[in-house]
Structure formats: C-alpha cells, structure tokens
C-alpha positions as YAML, in Angstrom:
chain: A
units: angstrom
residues:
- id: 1
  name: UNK
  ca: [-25.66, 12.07, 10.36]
- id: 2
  name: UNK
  ca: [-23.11, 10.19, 8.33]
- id: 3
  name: UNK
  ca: [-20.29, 12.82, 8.44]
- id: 4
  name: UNK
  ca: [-20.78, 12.50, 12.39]
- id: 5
  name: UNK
  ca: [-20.95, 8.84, 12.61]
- id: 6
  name: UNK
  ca: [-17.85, 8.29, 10.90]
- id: 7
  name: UNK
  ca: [-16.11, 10.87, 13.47]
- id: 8
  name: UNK
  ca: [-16.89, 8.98, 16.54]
- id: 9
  name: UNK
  ca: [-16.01, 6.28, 14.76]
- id: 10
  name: UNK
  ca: [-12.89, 7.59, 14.07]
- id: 11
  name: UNK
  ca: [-11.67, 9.03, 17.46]
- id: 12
  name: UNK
  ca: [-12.92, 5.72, 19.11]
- id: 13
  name: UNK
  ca: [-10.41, 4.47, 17.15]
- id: 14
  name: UNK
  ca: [-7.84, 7.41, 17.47]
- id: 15
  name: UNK
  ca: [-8.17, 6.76, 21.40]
- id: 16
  name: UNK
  ca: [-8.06, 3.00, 21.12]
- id: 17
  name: UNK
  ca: [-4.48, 3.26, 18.64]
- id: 18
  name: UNK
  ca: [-3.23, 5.75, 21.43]
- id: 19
  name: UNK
  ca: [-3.46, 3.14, 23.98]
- id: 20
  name: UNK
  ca: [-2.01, 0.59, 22.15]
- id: 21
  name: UNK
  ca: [1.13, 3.15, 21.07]
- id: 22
  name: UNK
  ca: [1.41, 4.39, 24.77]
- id: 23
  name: UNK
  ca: [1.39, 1.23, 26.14]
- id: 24
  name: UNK
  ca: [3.87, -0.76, 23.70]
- id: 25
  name: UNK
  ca: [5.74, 1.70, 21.45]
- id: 26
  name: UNK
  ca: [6.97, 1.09, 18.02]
- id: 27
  name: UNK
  ca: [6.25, -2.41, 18.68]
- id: 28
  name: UNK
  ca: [2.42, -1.37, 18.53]
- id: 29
  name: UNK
  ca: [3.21, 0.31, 15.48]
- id: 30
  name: UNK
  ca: [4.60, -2.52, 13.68]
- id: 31
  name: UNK
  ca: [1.83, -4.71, 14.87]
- id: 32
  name: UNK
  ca: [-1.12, -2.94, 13.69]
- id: 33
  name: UNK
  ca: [0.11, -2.03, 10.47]
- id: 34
  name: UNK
  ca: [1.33, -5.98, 10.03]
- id: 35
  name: UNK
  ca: [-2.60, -6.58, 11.31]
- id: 36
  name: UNK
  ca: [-4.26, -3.99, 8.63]
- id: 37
  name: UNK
  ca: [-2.50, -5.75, 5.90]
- id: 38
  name: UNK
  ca: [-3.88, -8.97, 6.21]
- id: 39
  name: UNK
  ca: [-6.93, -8.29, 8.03]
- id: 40
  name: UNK
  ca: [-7.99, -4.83, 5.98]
- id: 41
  name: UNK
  ca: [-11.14, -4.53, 8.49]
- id: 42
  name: UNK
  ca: [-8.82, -3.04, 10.58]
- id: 43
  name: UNK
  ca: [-8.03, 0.62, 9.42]
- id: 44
  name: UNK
  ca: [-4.31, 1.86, 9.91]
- id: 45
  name: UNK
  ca: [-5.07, 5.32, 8.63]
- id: 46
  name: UNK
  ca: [-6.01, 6.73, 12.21]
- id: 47
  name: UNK
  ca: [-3.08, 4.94, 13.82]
- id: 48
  name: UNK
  ca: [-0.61, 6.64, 11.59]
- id: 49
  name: UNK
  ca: [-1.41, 10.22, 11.72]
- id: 50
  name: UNK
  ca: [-1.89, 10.07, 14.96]
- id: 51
  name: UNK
  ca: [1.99, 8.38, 15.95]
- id: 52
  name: UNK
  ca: [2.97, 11.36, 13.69]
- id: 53
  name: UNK
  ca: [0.88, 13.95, 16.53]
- id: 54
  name: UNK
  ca: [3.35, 12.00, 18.93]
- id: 55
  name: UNK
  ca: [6.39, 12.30, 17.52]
- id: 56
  name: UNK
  ca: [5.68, 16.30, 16.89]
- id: 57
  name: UNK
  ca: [4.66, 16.20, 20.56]
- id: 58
  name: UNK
  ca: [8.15, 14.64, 20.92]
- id: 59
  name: UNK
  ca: [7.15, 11.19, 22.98]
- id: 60
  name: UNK
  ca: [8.16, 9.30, 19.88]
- id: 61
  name: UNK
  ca: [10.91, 9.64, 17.14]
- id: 62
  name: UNK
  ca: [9.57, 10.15, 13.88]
- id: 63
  name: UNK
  ca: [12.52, 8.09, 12.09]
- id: 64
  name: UNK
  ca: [11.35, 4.71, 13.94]
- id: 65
  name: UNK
  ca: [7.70, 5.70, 13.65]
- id: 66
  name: UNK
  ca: [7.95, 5.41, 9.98]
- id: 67
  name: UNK
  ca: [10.85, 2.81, 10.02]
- id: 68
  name: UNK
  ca: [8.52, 0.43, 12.33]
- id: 69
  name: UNK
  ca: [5.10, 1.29, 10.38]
- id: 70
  name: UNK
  ca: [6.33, 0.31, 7.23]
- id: 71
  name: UNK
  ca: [8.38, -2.57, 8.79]
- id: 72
  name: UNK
  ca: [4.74, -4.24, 9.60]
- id: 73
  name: UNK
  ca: [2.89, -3.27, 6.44]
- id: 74
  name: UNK
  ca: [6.05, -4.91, 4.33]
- id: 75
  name: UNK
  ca: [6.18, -8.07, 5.86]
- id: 76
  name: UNK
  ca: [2.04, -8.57, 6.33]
- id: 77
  name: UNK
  ca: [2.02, -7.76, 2.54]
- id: 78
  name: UNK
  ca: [4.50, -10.68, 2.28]
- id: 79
  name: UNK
  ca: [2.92, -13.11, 4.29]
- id: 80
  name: UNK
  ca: [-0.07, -12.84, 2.24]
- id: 81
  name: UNK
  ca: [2.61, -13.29, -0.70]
- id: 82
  name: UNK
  ca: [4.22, -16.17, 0.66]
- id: 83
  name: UNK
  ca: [0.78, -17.67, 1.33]
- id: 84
  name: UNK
  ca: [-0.08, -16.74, -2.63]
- id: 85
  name: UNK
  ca: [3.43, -18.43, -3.84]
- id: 86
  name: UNK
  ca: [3.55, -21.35, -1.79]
- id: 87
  name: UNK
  ca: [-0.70, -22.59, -2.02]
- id: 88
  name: UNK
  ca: [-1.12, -21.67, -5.70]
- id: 89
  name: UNK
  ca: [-4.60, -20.28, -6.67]
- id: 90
  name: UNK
  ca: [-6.53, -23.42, -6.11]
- id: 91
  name: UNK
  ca: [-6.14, -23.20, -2.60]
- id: 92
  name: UNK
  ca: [-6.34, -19.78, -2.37]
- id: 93
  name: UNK
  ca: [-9.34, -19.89, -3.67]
- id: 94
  name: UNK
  ca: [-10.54, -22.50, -1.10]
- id: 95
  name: UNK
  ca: [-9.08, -20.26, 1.58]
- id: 96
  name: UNK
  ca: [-10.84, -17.20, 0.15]
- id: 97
  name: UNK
  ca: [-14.26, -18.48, 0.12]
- id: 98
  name: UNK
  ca: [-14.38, -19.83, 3.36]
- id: 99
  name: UNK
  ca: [-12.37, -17.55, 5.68]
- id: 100
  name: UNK
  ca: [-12.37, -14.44, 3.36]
- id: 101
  name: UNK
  ca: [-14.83, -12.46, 4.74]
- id: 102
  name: UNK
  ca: [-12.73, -12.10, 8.23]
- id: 103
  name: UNK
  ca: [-10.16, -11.19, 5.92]
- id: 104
  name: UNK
  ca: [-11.82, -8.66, 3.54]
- id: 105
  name: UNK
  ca: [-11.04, -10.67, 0.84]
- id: 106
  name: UNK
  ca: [-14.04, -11.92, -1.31]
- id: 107
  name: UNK
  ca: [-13.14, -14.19, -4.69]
- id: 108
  name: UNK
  ca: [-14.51, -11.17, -6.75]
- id: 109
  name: UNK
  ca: [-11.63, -8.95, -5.91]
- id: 110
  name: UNK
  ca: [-9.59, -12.06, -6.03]
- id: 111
  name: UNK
  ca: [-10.63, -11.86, -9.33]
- id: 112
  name: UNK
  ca: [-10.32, -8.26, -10.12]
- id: 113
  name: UNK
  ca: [-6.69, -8.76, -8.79]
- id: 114
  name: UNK
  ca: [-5.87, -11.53, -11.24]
- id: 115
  name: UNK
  ca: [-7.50, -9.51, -14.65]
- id: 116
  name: UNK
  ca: [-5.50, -6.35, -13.46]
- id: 117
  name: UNK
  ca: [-2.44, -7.62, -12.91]
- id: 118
  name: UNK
  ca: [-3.03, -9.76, -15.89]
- id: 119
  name: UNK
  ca: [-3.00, -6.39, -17.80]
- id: 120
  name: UNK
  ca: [-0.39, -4.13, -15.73]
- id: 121
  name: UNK
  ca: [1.78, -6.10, -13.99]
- id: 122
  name: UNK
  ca: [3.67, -4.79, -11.34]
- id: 123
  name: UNK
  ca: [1.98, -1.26, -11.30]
- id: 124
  name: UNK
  ca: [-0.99, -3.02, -9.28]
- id: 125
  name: UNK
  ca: [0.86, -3.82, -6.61]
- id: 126
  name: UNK
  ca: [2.58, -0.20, -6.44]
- id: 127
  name: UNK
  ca: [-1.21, 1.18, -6.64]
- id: 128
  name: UNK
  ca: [-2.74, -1.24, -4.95]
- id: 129
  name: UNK
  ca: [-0.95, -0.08, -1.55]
- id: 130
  name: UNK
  ca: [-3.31, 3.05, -1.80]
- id: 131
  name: UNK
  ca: [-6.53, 0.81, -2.20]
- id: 132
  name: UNK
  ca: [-7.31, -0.80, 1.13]
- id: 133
  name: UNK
  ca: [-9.34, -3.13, 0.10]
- id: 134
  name: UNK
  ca: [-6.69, -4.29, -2.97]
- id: 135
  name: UNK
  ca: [-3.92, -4.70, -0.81]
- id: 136
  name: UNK
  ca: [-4.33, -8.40, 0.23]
- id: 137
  name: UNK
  ca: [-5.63, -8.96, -2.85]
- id: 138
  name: UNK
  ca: [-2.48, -7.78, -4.67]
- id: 139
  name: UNK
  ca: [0.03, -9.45, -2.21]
- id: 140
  name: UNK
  ca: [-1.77, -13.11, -2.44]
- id: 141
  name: UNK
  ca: [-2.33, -12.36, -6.47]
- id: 142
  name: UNK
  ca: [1.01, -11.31, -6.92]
- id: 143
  name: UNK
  ca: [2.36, -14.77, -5.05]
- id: 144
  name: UNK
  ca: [0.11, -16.94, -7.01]
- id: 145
  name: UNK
  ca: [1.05, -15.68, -10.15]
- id: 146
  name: UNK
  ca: [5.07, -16.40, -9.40]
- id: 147
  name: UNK
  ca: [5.68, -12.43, -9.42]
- id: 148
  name: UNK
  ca: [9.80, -12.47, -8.36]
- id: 149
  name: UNK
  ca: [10.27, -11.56, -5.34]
- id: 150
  name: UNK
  ca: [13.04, -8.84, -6.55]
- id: 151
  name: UNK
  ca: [10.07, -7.40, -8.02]
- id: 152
  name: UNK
  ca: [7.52, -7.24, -5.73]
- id: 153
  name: UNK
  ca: [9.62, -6.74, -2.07]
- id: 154
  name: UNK
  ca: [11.16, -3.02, -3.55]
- id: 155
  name: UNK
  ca: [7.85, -1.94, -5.58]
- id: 156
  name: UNK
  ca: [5.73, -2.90, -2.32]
- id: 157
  name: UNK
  ca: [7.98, -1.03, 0.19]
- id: 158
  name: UNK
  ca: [8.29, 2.07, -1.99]
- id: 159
  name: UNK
  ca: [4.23, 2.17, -1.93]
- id: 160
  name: UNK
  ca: [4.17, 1.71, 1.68]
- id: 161
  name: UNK
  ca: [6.51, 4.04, 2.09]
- id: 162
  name: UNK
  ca: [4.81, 7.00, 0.13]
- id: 163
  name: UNK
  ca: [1.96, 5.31, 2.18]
- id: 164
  name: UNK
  ca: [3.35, 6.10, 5.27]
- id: 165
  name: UNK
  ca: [5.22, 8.95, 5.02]
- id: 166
  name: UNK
  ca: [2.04, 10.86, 3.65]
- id: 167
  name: UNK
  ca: [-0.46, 10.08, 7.03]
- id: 168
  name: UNK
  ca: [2.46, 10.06, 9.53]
- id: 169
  name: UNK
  ca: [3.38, 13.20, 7.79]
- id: 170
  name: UNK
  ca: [-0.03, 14.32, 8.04]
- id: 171
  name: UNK
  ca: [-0.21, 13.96, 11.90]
- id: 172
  name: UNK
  ca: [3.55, 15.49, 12.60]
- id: 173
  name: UNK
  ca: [2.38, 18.24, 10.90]
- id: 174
  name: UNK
  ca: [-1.12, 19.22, 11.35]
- id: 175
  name: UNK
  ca: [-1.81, 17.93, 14.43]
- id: 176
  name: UNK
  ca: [-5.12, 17.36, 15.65]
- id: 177
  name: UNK
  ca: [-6.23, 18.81, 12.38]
- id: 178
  name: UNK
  ca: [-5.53, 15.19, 10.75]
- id: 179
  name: UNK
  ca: [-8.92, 14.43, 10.63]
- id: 180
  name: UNK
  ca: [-9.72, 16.69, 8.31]
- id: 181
  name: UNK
  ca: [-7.21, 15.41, 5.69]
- id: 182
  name: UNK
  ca: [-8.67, 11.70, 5.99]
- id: 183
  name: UNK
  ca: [-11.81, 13.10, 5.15]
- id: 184
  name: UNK
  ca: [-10.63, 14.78, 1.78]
- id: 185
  name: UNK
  ca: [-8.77, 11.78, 1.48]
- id: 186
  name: UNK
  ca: [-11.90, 9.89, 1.18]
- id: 187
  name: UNK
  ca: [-13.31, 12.16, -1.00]
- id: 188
  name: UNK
  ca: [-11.02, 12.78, -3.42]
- id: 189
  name: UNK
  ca: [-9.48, 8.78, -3.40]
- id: 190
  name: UNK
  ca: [-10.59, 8.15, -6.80]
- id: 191
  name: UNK
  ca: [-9.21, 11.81, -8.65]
- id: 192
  name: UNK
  ca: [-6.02, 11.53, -6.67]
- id: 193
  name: UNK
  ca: [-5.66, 7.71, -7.79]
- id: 194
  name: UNK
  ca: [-6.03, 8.44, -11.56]
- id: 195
  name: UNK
  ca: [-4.11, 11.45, -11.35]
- id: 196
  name: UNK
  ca: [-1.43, 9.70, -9.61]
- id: 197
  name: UNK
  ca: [-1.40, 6.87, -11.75]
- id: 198
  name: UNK
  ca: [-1.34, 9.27, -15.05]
- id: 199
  name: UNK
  ca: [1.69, 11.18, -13.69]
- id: 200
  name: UNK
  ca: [3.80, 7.94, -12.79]
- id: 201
  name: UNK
  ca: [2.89, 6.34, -16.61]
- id: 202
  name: UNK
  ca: [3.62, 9.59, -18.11]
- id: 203
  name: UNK
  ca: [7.43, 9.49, -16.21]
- id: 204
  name: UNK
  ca: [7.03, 6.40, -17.31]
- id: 205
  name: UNK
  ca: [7.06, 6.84, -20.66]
- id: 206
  name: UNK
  ca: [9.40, 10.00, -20.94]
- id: 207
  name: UNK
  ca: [11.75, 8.06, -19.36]
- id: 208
  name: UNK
  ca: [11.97, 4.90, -21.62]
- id: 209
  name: UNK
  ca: [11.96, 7.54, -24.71]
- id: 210
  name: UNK
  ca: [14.89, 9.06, -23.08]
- id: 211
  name: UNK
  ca: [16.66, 6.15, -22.98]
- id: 212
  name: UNK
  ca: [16.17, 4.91, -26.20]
- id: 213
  name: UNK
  ca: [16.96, 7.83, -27.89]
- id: 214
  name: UNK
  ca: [20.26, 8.19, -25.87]
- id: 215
  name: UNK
  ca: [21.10, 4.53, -26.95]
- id: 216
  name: UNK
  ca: [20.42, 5.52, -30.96]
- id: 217
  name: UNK
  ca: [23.64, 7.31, -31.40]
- id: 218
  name: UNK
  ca: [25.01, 3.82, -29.99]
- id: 219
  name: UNK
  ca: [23.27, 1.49, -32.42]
- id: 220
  name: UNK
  ca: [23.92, 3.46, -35.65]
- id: 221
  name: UNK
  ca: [27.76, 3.49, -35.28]
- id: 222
  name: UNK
  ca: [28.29, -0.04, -36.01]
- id: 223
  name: UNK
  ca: [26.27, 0.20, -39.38]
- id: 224
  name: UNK
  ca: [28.01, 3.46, -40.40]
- id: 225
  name: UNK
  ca: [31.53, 2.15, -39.23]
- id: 226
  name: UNK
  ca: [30.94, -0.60, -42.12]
- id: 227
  name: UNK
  ca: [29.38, 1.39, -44.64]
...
C-alpha cells in the first residue's frame, strides 16, 4: 500500500513538474529548484530526472538543464544564508518557531545544524546538500555562524552540482525507468551517505599526508644547511 502511494504521489508530481517545464523552460527549472531550497516541502527530485527524460528526448539541452537547476538551488541556499548572516541566531530563532513549519525547518534541526557544524565545519554544508531536510538548515546555520562566503558559495555549488548532475543524469539516461532509482535512493540514503562521507575524509586525509610529507624535504634543509 505504501510502495503504491508514494508512486501516485510521485507521477502526480512528475506530471505537475512537466507542465511547469513545458510551459516556461529553464526558467521553471531554476524556479523550482530556488523553491525546494527554501521551502524543502517541495521535492525537486522528480523535477530533475525528469528535465533529464527531456533533454534525452531532445526538447531541452542538457547543458542549461543542469546550468539553470543548479543556478536556483545556489542562490535559494544563499538566501537562506544571507537571511542566517544578516538576522543572527536570535532572530532566526524567532523566525524558526513561528513560520518554520511552512518552511520545514523546526528549532531541533536548527539545533542539530549548529552542534554539527560546531564539530565539522564546512563538510555539513557539502553533505548537507544530500539531506533534504538539512539543507535550509545548513544554509541559515552556516550564515549565522559568520561561515565566509569564499567558503560556503564553492563547497555549496560543488554539492549541488554532484546533486544535480546525479538525478538529471538519472533521467537522460534511464528514462522512464527513473523511478526506480529514487526508490533505491530512498532506501539506501543512509549507506550511501556514510559511505560517501568515509571516502571523501579518507581523500581527505591521504591528501594532507601527501602534502606534508612532500613539504619535509623542504623544512629539513634549512637545519641541515646550518649544521
């Protein structure tokens, strides 16, 4: 009953994105996804996959599909940031309690947000992208807590772009078939999370070894030149 529920809910929505891409273009495109950042009851993941079905189909280029989808998730990530930076957390917290809920923002994940970026910094906001729920949360957190923006405008469009390129991807490629891949998606969220999040640590790491042990070399010849 569930599995079929969330089908018709998800080709009412497939037909509804459609409309809205057939009728206005890219524009559509850059609108919903700017919409589905701040307001995260409104799921994005049928409306890419399926712009990637039209571009296969060839009614839309798949360059400005992607280019305008992560156009409108970047900049509703940083209105949410500018709101963050410029209000400070009192406010936010004002704003959270009483319009949050039209938002999908309650003052627990609020919280959350604040102990986990607390802890890792700018990684939330790259993993964050991949947690609906956590990505208002991350943009107003990140804002509040004075996060550069040199920092957070290139680690929030590389998310968004892995984001995107992975669901419009999906629909170029499989086709109708998409609908399948959201639902191992779902599934398998939580494994392909801490797996992902593992393997970027792990380069991570390697990397900064690398680099220190290439700069060694560079710090012992001083002290050997005076010995």
């Amino acid at each position: 009953m569930r599995s079929r529920a969330v089908a018709e809910i998800i080709n009412q929505l497939a037909e509804f994105f459609e409309h809205i891409i057939l009728t206005f273009g890219y524009a559509g495109i850059f609108t919903m996804t700017l919409a589905e950042n701040i307001f995260t009851p409104i799921p994005s993941e049928p409306l890419m996959p399926l712009s990637g079905i039209l571009a296969a189909k060839g009614e839309l280029d798949l360059l400005l599909v992607c280019v305008a989808a992560l156009a409108g998730a970047t900049f509703g990530s940083l209105i949410l940031y500018a709101v963050g930076w410029w209000l400070g957390e009192p406010a936010v917290r004002v704003l959270v309690r009483r319009w949050g809920i039209y938002f999908g923002v309650t003052e627990s994940l609020l919280d959350r947000g604040i102990v986990l970026f607390n802890r890792y910094g700018g990684w939330v906001i790259f993993i964050g992208r991949f947690l609906p729920m956590m990505r208002p949360v991350t943009a107003l957190v990140a804002g509040m807590t004075g996060l550069k923006l040199y920092v957070f405008l290139p680690t929030t469009i590389l998310s968004t772009g892995l984001v995107t390129v992975i669901y419009v991807g999906a629909g170029y490629i499989l086709g109708e078939n998409w609908r399948t891949l959201l639902g191992w998606i779902d599934n398998l969220e939580p494994f392909l999370l801490i797996s992902g999040a593992v393997a970027l640590i792990a380069a991570g790491v390697f990397i900064v070894n690398r680099w220190l042990r290439q700069r060694q070399p560079l710090l012992r010849n001083p002290l050997s030149a005076e010995d």
